[in-house]
Short mmCIF file of C-alpha atoms and ligand atoms in Angstrom, two decimals:
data_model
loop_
_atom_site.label_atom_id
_atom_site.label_comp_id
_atom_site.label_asym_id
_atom_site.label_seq_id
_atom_site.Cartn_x
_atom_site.Cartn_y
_atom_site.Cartn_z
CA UNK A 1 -16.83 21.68 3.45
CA UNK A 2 -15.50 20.04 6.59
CA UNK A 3 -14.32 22.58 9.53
CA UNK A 4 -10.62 22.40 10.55
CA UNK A 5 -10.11 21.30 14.02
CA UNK A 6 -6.92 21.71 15.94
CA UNK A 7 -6.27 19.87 18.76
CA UNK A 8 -4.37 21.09 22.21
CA UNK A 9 -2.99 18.17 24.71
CA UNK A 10 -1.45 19.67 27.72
CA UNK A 11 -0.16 18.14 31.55
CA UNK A 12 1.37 20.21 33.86
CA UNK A 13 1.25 20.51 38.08
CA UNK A 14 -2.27 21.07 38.70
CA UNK A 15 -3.21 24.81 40.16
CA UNK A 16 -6.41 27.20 40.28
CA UNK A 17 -6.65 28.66 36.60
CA UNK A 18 -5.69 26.51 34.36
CA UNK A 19 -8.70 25.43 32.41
CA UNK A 20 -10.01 29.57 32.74
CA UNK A 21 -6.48 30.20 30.91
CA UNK A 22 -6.48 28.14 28.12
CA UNK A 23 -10.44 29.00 27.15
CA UNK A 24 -9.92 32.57 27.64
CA UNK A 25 -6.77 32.40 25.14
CA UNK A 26 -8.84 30.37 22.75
CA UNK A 27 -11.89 32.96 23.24
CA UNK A 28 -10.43 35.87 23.28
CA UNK A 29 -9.50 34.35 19.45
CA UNK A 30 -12.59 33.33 18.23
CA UNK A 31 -11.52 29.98 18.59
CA UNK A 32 -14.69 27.79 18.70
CA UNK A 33 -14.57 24.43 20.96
CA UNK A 34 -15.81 21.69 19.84
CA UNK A 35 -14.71 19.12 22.50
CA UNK A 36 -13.02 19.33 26.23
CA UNK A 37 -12.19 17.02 28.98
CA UNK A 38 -9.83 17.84 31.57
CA UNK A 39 -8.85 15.51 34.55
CA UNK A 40 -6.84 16.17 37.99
CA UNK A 41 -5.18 13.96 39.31
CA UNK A 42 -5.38 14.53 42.78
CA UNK A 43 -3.04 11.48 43.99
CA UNK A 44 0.42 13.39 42.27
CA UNK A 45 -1.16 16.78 41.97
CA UNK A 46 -1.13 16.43 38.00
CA UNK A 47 -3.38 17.93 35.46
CA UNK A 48 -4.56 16.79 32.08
CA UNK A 49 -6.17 18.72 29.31
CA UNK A 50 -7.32 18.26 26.03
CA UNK A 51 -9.22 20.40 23.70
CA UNK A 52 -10.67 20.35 20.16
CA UNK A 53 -11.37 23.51 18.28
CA UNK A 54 -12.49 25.07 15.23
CA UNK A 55 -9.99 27.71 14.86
CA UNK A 56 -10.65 31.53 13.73
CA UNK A 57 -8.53 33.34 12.16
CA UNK A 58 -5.43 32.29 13.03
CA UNK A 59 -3.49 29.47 11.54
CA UNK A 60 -1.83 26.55 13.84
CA UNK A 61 1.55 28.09 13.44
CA UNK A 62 0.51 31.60 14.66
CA UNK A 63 -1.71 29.81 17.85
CA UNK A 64 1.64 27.94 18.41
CA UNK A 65 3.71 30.82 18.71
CA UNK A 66 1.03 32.70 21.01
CA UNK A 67 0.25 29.64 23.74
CA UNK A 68 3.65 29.50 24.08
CA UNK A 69 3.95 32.30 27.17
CA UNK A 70 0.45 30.75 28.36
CA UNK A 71 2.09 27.71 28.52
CA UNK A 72 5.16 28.81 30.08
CA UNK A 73 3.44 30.40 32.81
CA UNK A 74 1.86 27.11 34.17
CA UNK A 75 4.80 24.89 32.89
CA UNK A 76 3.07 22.79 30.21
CA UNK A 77 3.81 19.53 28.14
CA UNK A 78 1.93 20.54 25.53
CA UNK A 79 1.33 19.59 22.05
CA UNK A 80 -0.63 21.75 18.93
CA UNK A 81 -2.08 19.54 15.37
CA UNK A 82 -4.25 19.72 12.83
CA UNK A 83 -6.72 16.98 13.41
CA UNK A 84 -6.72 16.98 9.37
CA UNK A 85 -2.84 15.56 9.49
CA UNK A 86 -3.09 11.99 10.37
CA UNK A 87 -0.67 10.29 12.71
CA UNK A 88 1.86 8.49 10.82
CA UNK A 89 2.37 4.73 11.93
CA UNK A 90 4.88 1.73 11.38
CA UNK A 91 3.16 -1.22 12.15
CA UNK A 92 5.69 -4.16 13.65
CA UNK A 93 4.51 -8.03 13.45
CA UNK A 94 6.38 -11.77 13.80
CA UNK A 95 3.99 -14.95 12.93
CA UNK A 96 0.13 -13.79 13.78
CA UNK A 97 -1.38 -11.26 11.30
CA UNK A 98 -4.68 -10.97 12.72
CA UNK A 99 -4.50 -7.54 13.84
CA UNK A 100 -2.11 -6.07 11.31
CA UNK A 101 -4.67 -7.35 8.88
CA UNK A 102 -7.64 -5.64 11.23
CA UNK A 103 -5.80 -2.32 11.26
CA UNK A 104 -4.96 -2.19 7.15
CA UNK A 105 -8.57 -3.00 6.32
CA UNK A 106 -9.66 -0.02 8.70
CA UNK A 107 -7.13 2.24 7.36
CA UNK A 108 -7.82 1.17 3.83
CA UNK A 109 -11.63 2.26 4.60
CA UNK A 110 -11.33 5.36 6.16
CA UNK A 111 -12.05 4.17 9.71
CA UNK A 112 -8.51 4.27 11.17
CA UNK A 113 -7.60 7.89 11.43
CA UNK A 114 -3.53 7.29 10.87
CA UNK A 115 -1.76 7.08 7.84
CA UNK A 116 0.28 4.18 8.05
CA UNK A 117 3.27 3.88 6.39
CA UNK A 118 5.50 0.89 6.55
CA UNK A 119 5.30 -2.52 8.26
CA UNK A 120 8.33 -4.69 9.64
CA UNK A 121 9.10 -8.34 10.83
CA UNK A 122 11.26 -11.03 11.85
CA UNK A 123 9.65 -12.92 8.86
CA UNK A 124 8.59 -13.02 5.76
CA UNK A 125 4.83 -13.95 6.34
CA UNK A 126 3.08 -11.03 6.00
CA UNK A 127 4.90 -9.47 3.01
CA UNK A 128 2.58 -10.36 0.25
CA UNK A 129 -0.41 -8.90 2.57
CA UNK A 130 2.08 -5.59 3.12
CA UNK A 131 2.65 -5.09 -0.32
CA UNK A 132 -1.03 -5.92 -1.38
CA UNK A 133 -1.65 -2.65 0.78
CA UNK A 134 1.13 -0.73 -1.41
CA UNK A 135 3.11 -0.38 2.21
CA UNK A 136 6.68 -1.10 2.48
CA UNK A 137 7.76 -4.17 4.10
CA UNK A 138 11.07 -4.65 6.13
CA UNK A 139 11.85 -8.27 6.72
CA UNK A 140 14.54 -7.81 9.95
CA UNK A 141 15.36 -11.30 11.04
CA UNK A 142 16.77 -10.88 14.38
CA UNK A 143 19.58 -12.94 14.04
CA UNK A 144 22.93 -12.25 16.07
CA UNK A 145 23.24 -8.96 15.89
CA UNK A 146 20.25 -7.34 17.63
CA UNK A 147 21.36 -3.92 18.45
CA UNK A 148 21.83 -4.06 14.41
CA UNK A 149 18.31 -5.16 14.13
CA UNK A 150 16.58 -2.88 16.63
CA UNK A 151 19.05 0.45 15.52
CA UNK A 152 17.31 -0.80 11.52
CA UNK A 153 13.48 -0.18 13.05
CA UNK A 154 14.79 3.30 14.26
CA UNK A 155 15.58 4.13 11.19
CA UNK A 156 12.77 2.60 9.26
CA UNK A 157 10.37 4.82 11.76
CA UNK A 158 12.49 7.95 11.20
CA UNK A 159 12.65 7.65 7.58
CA UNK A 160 9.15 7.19 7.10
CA UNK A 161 8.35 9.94 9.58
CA UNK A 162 6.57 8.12 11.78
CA UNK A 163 4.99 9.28 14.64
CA UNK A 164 3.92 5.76 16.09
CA UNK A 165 5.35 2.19 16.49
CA UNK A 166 2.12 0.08 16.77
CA UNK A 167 3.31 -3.64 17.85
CA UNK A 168 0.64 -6.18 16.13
CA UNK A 169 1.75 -9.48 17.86
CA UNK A 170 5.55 -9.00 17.20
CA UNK A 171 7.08 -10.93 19.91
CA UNK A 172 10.49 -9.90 20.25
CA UNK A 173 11.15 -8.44 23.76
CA UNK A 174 12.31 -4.55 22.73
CA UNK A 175 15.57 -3.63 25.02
CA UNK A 176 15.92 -0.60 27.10
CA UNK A 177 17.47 1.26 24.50
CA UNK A 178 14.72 0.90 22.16
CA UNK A 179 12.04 1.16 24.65
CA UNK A 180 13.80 4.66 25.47
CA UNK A 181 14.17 5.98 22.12
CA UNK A 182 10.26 5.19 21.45
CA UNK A 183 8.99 5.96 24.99
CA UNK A 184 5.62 7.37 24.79
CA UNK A 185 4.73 6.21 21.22
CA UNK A 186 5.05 2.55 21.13
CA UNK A 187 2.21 0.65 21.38
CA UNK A 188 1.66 -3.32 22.36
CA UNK A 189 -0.69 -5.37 22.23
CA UNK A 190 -0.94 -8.50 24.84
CA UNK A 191 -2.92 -11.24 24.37
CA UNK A 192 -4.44 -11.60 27.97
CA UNK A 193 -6.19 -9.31 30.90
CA UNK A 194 -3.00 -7.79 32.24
CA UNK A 195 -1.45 -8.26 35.10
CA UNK A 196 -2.84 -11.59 34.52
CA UNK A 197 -0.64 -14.15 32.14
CA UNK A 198 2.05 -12.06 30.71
CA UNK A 199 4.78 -13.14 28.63
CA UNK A 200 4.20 -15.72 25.99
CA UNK A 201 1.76 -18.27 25.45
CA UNK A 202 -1.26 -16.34 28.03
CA UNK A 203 -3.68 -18.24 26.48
CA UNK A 204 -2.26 -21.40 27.31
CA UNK A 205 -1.62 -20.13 30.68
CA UNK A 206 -5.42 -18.64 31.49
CA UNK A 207 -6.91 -22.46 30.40
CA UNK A 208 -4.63 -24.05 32.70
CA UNK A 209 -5.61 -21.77 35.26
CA UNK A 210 -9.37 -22.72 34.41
CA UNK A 211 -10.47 -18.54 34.17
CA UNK A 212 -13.74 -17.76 33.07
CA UNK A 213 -13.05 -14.85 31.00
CA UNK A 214 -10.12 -13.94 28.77
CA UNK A 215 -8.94 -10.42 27.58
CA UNK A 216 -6.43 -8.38 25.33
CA UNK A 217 -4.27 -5.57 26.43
CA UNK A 218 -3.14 -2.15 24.60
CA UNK A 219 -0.29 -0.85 26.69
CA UNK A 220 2.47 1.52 26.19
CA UNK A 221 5.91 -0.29 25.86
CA UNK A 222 8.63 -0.15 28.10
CA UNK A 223 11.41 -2.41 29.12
CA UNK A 224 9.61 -4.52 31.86
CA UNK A 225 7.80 -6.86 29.66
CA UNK A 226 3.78 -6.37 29.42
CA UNK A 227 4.70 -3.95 32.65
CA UNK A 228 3.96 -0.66 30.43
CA UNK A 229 0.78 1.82 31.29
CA UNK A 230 -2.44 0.01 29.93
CA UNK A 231 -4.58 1.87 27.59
CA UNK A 232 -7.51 -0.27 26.87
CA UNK A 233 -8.50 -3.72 27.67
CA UNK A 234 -11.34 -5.87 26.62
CA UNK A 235 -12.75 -9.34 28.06
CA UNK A 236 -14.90 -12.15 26.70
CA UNK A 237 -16.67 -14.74 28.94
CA UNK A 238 -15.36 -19.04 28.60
CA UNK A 239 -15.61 -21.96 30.61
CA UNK A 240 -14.73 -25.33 31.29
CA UNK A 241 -15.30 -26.23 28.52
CA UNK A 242 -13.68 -23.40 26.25
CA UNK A 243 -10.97 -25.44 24.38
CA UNK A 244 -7.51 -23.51 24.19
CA UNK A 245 -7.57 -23.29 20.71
CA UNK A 246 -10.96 -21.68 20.90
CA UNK A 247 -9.52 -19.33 23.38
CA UNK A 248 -6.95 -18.39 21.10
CA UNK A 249 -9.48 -17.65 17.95
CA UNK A 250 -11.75 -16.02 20.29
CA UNK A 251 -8.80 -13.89 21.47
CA UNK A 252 -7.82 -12.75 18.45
CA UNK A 253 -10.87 -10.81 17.85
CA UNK A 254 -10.61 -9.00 21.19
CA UNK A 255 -7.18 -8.18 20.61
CA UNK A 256 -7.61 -6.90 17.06
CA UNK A 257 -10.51 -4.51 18.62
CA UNK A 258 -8.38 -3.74 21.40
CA UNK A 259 -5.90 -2.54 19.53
CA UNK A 260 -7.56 -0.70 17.06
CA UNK A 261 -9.09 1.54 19.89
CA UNK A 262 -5.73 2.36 21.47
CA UNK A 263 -4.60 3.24 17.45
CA UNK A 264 -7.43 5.42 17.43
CA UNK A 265 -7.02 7.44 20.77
CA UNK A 266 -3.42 7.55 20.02
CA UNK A 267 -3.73 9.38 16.39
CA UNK A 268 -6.56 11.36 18.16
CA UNK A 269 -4.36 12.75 20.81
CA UNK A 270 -6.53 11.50 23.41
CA UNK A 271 -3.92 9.46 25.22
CA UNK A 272 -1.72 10.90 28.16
CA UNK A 273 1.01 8.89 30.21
CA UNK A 274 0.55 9.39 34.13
CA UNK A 275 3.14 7.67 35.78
CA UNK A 276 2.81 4.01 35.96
CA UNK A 277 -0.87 4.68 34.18
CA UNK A 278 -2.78 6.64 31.76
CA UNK A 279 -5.01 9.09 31.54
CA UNK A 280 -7.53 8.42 27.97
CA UNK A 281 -9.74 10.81 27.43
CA UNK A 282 -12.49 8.62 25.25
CA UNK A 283 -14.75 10.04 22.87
N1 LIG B 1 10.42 -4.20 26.08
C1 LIG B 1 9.26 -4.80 25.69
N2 LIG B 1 9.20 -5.43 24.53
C2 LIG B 1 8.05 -6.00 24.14
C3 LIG B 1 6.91 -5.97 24.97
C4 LIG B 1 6.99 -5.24 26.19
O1 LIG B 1 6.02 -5.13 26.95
N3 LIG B 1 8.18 -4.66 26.51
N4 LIG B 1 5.76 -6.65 24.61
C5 LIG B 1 6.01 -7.69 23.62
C6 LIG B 1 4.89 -8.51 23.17
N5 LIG B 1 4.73 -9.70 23.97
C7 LIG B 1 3.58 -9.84 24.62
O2 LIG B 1 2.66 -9.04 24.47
C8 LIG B 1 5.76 -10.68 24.06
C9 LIG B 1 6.66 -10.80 23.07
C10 LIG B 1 7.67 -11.76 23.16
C11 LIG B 1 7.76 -12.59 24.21
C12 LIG B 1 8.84 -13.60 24.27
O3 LIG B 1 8.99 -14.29 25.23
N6 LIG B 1 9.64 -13.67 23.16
C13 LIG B 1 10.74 -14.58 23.08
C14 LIG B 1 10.88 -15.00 21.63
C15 LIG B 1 9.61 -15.55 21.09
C16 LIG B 1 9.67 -15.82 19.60
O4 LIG B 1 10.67 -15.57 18.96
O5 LIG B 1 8.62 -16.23 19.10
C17 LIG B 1 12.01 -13.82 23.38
O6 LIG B 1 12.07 -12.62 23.03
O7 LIG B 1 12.91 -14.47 23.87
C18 LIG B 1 6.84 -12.44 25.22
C19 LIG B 1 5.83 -11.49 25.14
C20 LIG B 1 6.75 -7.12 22.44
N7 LIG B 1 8.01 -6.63 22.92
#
Protein backbone atom coordinates (compact mmCIF):
# COMPACT_ATOMS: atom_id res chain seq x y z
CA UNK A 1 0.00 0.00 0.00
CA UNK A 2 1.53 3.29 -1.07
CA UNK A 3 2.28 5.93 1.92
CA UNK A 4 0.41 9.29 1.73
CA UNK A 5 2.65 12.18 1.30
CA UNK A 6 1.66 15.74 1.89
CA UNK A 7 3.48 18.35 0.59
CA UNK A 8 4.32 21.98 2.35
CA UNK A 9 5.59 24.98 -0.11
CA UNK A 10 6.32 28.03 1.86
CA UNK A 11 8.33 31.77 1.04
CA UNK A 12 8.48 34.27 3.42
CA UNK A 13 11.43 37.09 4.54
CA UNK A 14 14.22 34.97 5.42
CA UNK A 15 15.22 34.96 9.42
CA UNK A 16 17.12 32.54 11.97
CA UNK A 17 14.49 29.67 12.70
CA UNK A 18 12.65 29.00 10.10
CA UNK A 19 13.61 25.60 8.84
CA UNK A 20 14.02 24.50 13.04
CA UNK A 21 10.16 25.67 13.09
CA UNK A 22 8.61 23.92 10.53
CA UNK A 23 10.56 20.35 11.41
CA UNK A 24 9.90 20.72 14.97
CA UNK A 25 6.00 21.23 14.13
CA UNK A 26 6.17 18.29 11.80
CA UNK A 27 8.17 16.21 14.61
CA UNK A 28 6.65 17.00 17.38
CA UNK A 29 3.63 15.13 15.10
CA UNK A 30 5.15 12.19 14.04
CA UNK A 31 5.24 13.52 10.77
CA UNK A 32 7.93 11.56 8.83
CA UNK A 33 10.01 13.54 5.98
CA UNK A 34 10.60 12.15 3.14
CA UNK A 35 12.11 15.03 1.09
CA UNK A 36 13.47 18.81 1.92
CA UNK A 37 15.20 21.54 0.14
CA UNK A 38 15.18 24.94 1.31
CA UNK A 39 16.97 27.94 -0.45
CA UNK A 40 17.81 31.70 0.74
CA UNK A 41 17.96 34.01 -1.25
CA UNK A 42 20.39 36.23 -0.01
CA UNK A 43 20.12 39.04 -2.89
CA UNK A 44 16.18 40.11 -1.56
CA UNK A 45 16.47 38.45 1.79
CA UNK A 46 13.77 35.74 0.67
CA UNK A 47 13.33 32.22 1.78
CA UNK A 48 12.02 29.14 0.07
CA UNK A 49 10.90 25.89 1.51
CA UNK A 50 9.52 22.82 0.49
CA UNK A 51 8.87 19.64 2.25
CA UNK A 52 7.45 16.15 1.60
CA UNK A 53 6.07 14.04 4.36
CA UNK A 54 4.47 10.96 5.36
CA UNK A 55 1.99 12.23 7.73
CA UNK A 56 1.00 10.60 11.29
CA UNK A 57 -1.90 10.84 12.63
CA UNK A 58 -3.28 13.75 11.59
CA UNK A 59 -5.17 14.36 8.42
CA UNK A 60 -4.22 17.43 5.92
CA UNK A 61 -7.15 19.40 7.15
CA UNK A 62 -6.20 19.17 10.89
CA UNK A 63 -2.12 19.99 9.89
CA UNK A 64 -3.75 22.94 7.97
CA UNK A 65 -5.51 24.35 10.73
CA UNK A 66 -2.38 23.87 13.17
CA UNK A 67 0.59 25.51 10.75
CA UNK A 68 -1.53 28.17 10.48
CA UNK A 69 -0.10 30.27 13.81
CA UNK A 70 3.45 28.77 12.72
CA UNK A 71 2.96 30.33 9.69
CA UNK A 72 1.68 33.49 10.89
CA UNK A 73 4.48 34.03 13.07
CA UNK A 74 7.12 34.16 10.21
CA UNK A 75 4.57 35.57 7.61
CA UNK A 76 4.31 32.68 5.14
CA UNK A 77 2.95 32.08 1.50
CA UNK A 78 2.28 28.83 2.09
CA UNK A 79 0.47 26.07 0.52
CA UNK A 80 -0.69 22.29 2.14
CA UNK A 81 -1.74 18.99 -0.63
CA UNK A 82 -2.00 15.66 -0.82
CA UNK A 83 0.62 14.57 -3.25
CA UNK A 84 -2.16 11.76 -4.03
CA UNK A 85 -4.55 14.74 -5.63
CA UNK A 86 -3.13 15.51 -8.94
CA UNK A 87 -2.91 19.03 -10.29
CA UNK A 88 -5.66 19.69 -12.57
CA UNK A 89 -4.58 21.18 -16.06
CA UNK A 90 -6.18 22.87 -19.25
CA UNK A 91 -3.92 22.47 -21.89
CA UNK A 92 -4.13 25.60 -24.62
CA UNK A 93 -2.75 24.99 -28.39
CA UNK A 94 -3.15 26.92 -32.09
CA UNK A 95 -1.50 24.92 -35.23
CA UNK A 96 1.58 22.66 -33.71
CA UNK A 97 0.48 19.62 -31.62
CA UNK A 98 3.73 18.23 -30.87
CA UNK A 99 3.75 18.81 -27.30
CA UNK A 100 0.06 18.61 -26.49
CA UNK A 101 0.41 15.21 -28.07
CA UNK A 102 3.81 14.58 -25.77
CA UNK A 103 1.94 15.59 -22.62
CA UNK A 104 -1.50 13.31 -23.34
CA UNK A 105 0.60 10.24 -24.08
CA UNK A 106 2.47 10.84 -20.64
CA UNK A 107 -0.63 11.48 -18.84
CA UNK A 108 -2.39 8.64 -20.53
CA UNK A 109 0.62 6.37 -19.09
CA UNK A 110 0.93 7.36 -15.77
CA UNK A 111 4.10 9.44 -16.20
CA UNK A 112 2.61 12.97 -16.03
CA UNK A 113 1.50 13.44 -12.49
CA UNK A 114 -1.63 16.00 -13.42
CA UNK A 115 -4.93 15.17 -14.31
CA UNK A 116 -5.69 17.04 -17.24
CA UNK A 117 -8.88 18.04 -18.03
CA UNK A 118 -9.81 20.02 -21.05
CA UNK A 119 -7.86 21.40 -24.05
CA UNK A 120 -8.65 24.72 -26.08
CA UNK A 121 -7.72 26.45 -29.47
CA UNK A 122 -8.05 28.96 -32.03
CA UNK A 123 -8.65 25.91 -34.37
CA UNK A 124 -10.02 23.01 -35.00
CA UNK A 125 -6.82 20.83 -35.59
CA UNK A 126 -6.35 19.06 -32.69
CA UNK A 127 -9.97 18.13 -31.85
CA UNK A 128 -10.08 14.64 -33.12
CA UNK A 129 -6.65 13.99 -31.07
CA UNK A 130 -8.61 15.82 -27.87
CA UNK A 131 -11.47 13.78 -28.07
CA UNK A 132 -9.47 10.51 -28.88
CA UNK A 133 -8.13 11.26 -25.22
CA UNK A 134 -11.93 11.53 -23.93
CA UNK A 135 -10.90 15.42 -23.00
CA UNK A 136 -13.08 18.21 -23.87
CA UNK A 137 -12.18 20.41 -26.61
CA UNK A 138 -13.00 24.22 -26.88
CA UNK A 139 -12.50 25.53 -30.35
CA UNK A 140 -12.24 29.66 -29.43
CA UNK A 141 -11.43 31.33 -32.69
CA UNK A 142 -10.19 34.62 -31.71
CA UNK A 143 -12.03 36.58 -33.95
CA UNK A 144 -13.10 40.30 -33.08
CA UNK A 145 -14.04 40.09 -29.92
CA UNK A 146 -11.03 39.02 -27.82
CA UNK A 147 -11.85 40.05 -24.37
CA UNK A 148 -14.95 37.58 -25.32
CA UNK A 149 -12.47 34.99 -26.25
CA UNK A 150 -9.94 35.28 -23.43
CA UNK A 151 -13.04 35.94 -20.53
CA UNK A 152 -14.35 32.04 -22.43
CA UNK A 153 -10.72 30.32 -21.30
CA UNK A 154 -11.43 31.76 -17.73
CA UNK A 155 -14.25 30.11 -17.56
CA UNK A 156 -13.33 26.91 -19.27
CA UNK A 157 -10.33 26.74 -16.47
CA UNK A 158 -12.76 27.55 -13.64
CA UNK A 159 -15.32 25.17 -14.65
CA UNK A 160 -13.11 22.39 -14.99
CA UNK A 161 -11.33 23.28 -11.76
CA UNK A 162 -8.24 23.73 -13.01
CA UNK A 163 -5.36 24.49 -11.23
CA UNK A 164 -2.98 25.08 -14.33
CA UNK A 165 -3.07 26.72 -17.84
CA UNK A 166 -0.23 24.83 -19.66
CA UNK A 167 0.34 26.78 -23.16
CA UNK A 168 1.48 23.93 -25.82
CA UNK A 169 2.49 26.24 -28.78
CA UNK A 170 -0.71 28.43 -28.66
CA UNK A 171 0.42 31.60 -30.12
CA UNK A 172 -1.91 34.15 -29.24
CA UNK A 173 -0.22 36.93 -27.17
CA UNK A 174 -2.44 36.66 -23.63
CA UNK A 175 -3.31 40.49 -22.47
CA UNK A 176 -2.66 41.89 -19.12
CA UNK A 177 -5.87 41.00 -17.89
CA UNK A 178 -5.49 37.45 -18.54
CA UNK A 179 -1.94 37.26 -17.65
CA UNK A 180 -3.24 38.75 -14.16
CA UNK A 181 -6.05 36.55 -13.54
CA UNK A 182 -3.63 33.37 -14.22
CA UNK A 183 -0.43 34.87 -12.70
CA UNK A 184 1.54 32.20 -11.16
CA UNK A 185 -0.09 29.19 -12.95
CA UNK A 186 0.28 29.71 -16.56
CA UNK A 187 2.79 28.05 -18.21
CA UNK A 188 4.56 28.73 -21.87
CA UNK A 189 6.48 27.16 -23.77
CA UNK A 190 9.02 29.10 -26.31
CA UNK A 191 10.57 27.63 -28.96
CA UNK A 192 14.19 29.10 -28.53
CA UNK A 193 17.03 29.67 -25.61
CA UNK A 194 15.44 32.73 -24.05
CA UNK A 195 16.41 35.87 -24.05
CA UNK A 196 17.59 34.80 -27.34
CA UNK A 197 14.85 34.95 -30.44
CA UNK A 198 11.61 35.66 -28.83
CA UNK A 199 8.45 36.25 -30.45
CA UNK A 200 7.50 34.25 -33.46
CA UNK A 201 9.29 32.39 -35.91
CA UNK A 202 12.85 31.85 -33.34
CA UNK A 203 13.81 29.23 -35.37
CA UNK A 204 13.96 31.13 -38.38
CA UNK A 205 15.60 33.81 -36.52
CA UNK A 206 18.57 31.53 -34.68
CA UNK A 207 19.53 30.08 -38.55
CA UNK A 208 19.81 33.45 -39.79
CA UNK A 209 21.86 34.33 -37.00
CA UNK A 210 24.08 31.15 -37.88
CA UNK A 211 23.94 29.80 -33.77
CA UNK A 212 25.33 26.64 -33.03
CA UNK A 213 22.90 25.41 -30.62
CA UNK A 214 19.14 25.84 -30.33
CA UNK A 215 16.86 25.51 -27.19
CA UNK A 216 13.19 25.54 -25.78
CA UNK A 217 11.92 27.56 -22.94
CA UNK A 218 9.26 26.76 -20.01
CA UNK A 219 8.47 30.11 -18.50
CA UNK A 220 5.77 31.50 -16.43
CA UNK A 221 3.45 33.89 -18.47
CA UNK A 222 3.07 37.37 -18.05
CA UNK A 223 2.22 40.27 -20.23
CA UNK A 224 5.75 41.11 -21.67
CA UNK A 225 5.92 38.51 -24.27
CA UNK A 226 8.48 35.44 -23.60
CA UNK A 227 9.63 38.12 -20.66
CA UNK A 228 8.03 35.73 -17.83
CA UNK A 229 10.41 33.82 -15.05
CA UNK A 230 12.06 30.77 -16.90
CA UNK A 231 11.61 27.43 -15.41
CA UNK A 232 13.55 25.06 -17.47
CA UNK A 233 15.42 25.24 -20.64
CA UNK A 234 17.07 22.70 -22.78
CA UNK A 235 19.67 23.03 -25.81
CA UNK A 236 20.74 20.83 -28.70
CA UNK A 237 23.99 21.38 -30.70
CA UNK A 238 23.62 22.49 -35.05
CA UNK A 239 25.70 24.00 -37.51
CA UNK A 240 26.15 25.42 -40.73
CA UNK A 241 24.79 23.17 -42.11
CA UNK A 242 21.60 22.46 -39.88
CA UNK A 243 18.77 23.29 -42.40
CA UNK A 244 15.86 25.43 -40.75
CA UNK A 245 13.46 22.94 -41.21
CA UNK A 246 15.69 20.51 -39.40
CA UNK A 247 15.96 23.03 -36.70
CA UNK A 248 12.42 23.17 -36.37
CA UNK A 249 11.89 19.11 -36.11
CA UNK A 250 14.81 18.97 -33.93
CA UNK A 251 13.17 21.68 -31.79
CA UNK A 252 10.20 20.17 -31.31
CA UNK A 253 11.57 17.39 -29.36
CA UNK A 254 13.37 19.73 -26.95
CA UNK A 255 10.42 21.69 -26.46
CA UNK A 256 8.04 18.78 -25.87
CA UNK A 257 10.72 17.58 -23.06
CA UNK A 258 11.01 20.96 -21.88
CA UNK A 259 7.77 21.30 -21.21
CA UNK A 260 6.90 18.23 -19.80
CA UNK A 261 9.52 18.89 -16.97
CA UNK A 262 8.10 22.30 -16.05
CA UNK A 263 4.38 20.22 -16.04
CA UNK A 264 5.97 17.99 -13.75
CA UNK A 265 7.62 20.41 -11.14
CA UNK A 266 4.56 22.43 -11.39
CA UNK A 267 1.95 19.51 -10.29
CA UNK A 268 4.80 18.54 -7.84
CA UNK A 269 4.84 21.82 -6.09
CA UNK A 270 8.38 22.21 -6.67
CA UNK A 271 8.16 25.52 -8.48
CA UNK A 272 8.38 28.99 -6.62
CA UNK A 273 8.24 32.56 -8.35
CA UNK A 274 11.18 34.92 -7.07
CA UNK A 275 10.81 38.07 -8.58
CA UNK A 276 11.82 38.31 -12.11
CA UNK A 277 13.05 34.39 -11.59
CA UNK A 278 12.37 31.16 -10.03
CA UNK A 279 13.34 29.19 -7.54
CA UNK A 280 12.77 24.97 -8.75
CA UNK A 281 13.52 22.80 -6.38
CA UNK A 282 14.33 19.54 -8.80
CA UNK A 283 14.03 16.13 -7.73
N1 LIG B 1 1.14 37.62 -22.52
C1 LIG B 1 1.79 36.58 -23.11
N2 LIG B 1 1.14 35.80 -23.96
C2 LIG B 1 1.78 34.76 -24.52
C3 LIG B 1 3.15 34.53 -24.26
C4 LIG B 1 3.80 35.37 -23.31
O1 LIG B 1 4.99 35.19 -23.01
N3 LIG B 1 3.08 36.37 -22.76
N4 LIG B 1 3.82 33.52 -24.94
C5 LIG B 1 3.16 33.11 -26.15
C6 LIG B 1 3.78 32.08 -26.99
N5 LIG B 1 4.66 32.64 -27.98
C7 LIG B 1 5.94 32.29 -27.92
O2 LIG B 1 6.34 31.46 -27.12
C8 LIG B 1 4.17 33.53 -28.99
C9 LIG B 1 2.88 33.49 -29.35
C10 LIG B 1 2.40 34.36 -30.33
C11 LIG B 1 3.22 35.24 -30.94
C12 LIG B 1 2.68 36.14 -31.98
O3 LIG B 1 3.36 36.98 -32.48
N6 LIG B 1 1.36 35.95 -32.31
C13 LIG B 1 0.70 36.76 -33.28
C14 LIG B 1 -0.33 35.89 -33.99
C15 LIG B 1 0.29 34.66 -34.56
C16 LIG B 1 -0.73 33.69 -35.12
O4 LIG B 1 -1.92 33.93 -35.05
O5 LIG B 1 -0.26 32.64 -35.56
C17 LIG B 1 -0.12 37.79 -32.56
O6 LIG B 1 -0.61 37.48 -31.45
O7 LIG B 1 -0.30 38.84 -33.16
C18 LIG B 1 4.52 35.28 -30.54
C19 LIG B 1 5.01 34.41 -29.58
C20 LIG B 1 1.72 32.76 -25.87
N7 LIG B 1 1.08 33.94 -25.37
Amino acid sequence: MTTSQHILTLSCEDRVGIVAAVSGFLAERGDFIVESQQFADLDTGHFFMRVAFQPGEADLGTTTRDFAPVAKRFGMRWTLTDAAQPMRVVIAVSRFGHCLNDLLHRWRTGTLPVEIVGVVSNHEDFRALSEWHGLAFHHLPVGSDRAAQEQRILDIVADAGAELLVLARYMQVLSPELCAALAGRCINIHHSFLPSFRGAKPYHQAHARGVKLIGATAHFVTPDLDEGPIIEQAIERVDHATAVETMVNTGRDVESIVLARAVTWAAERRIFPNGGKTVVFRR
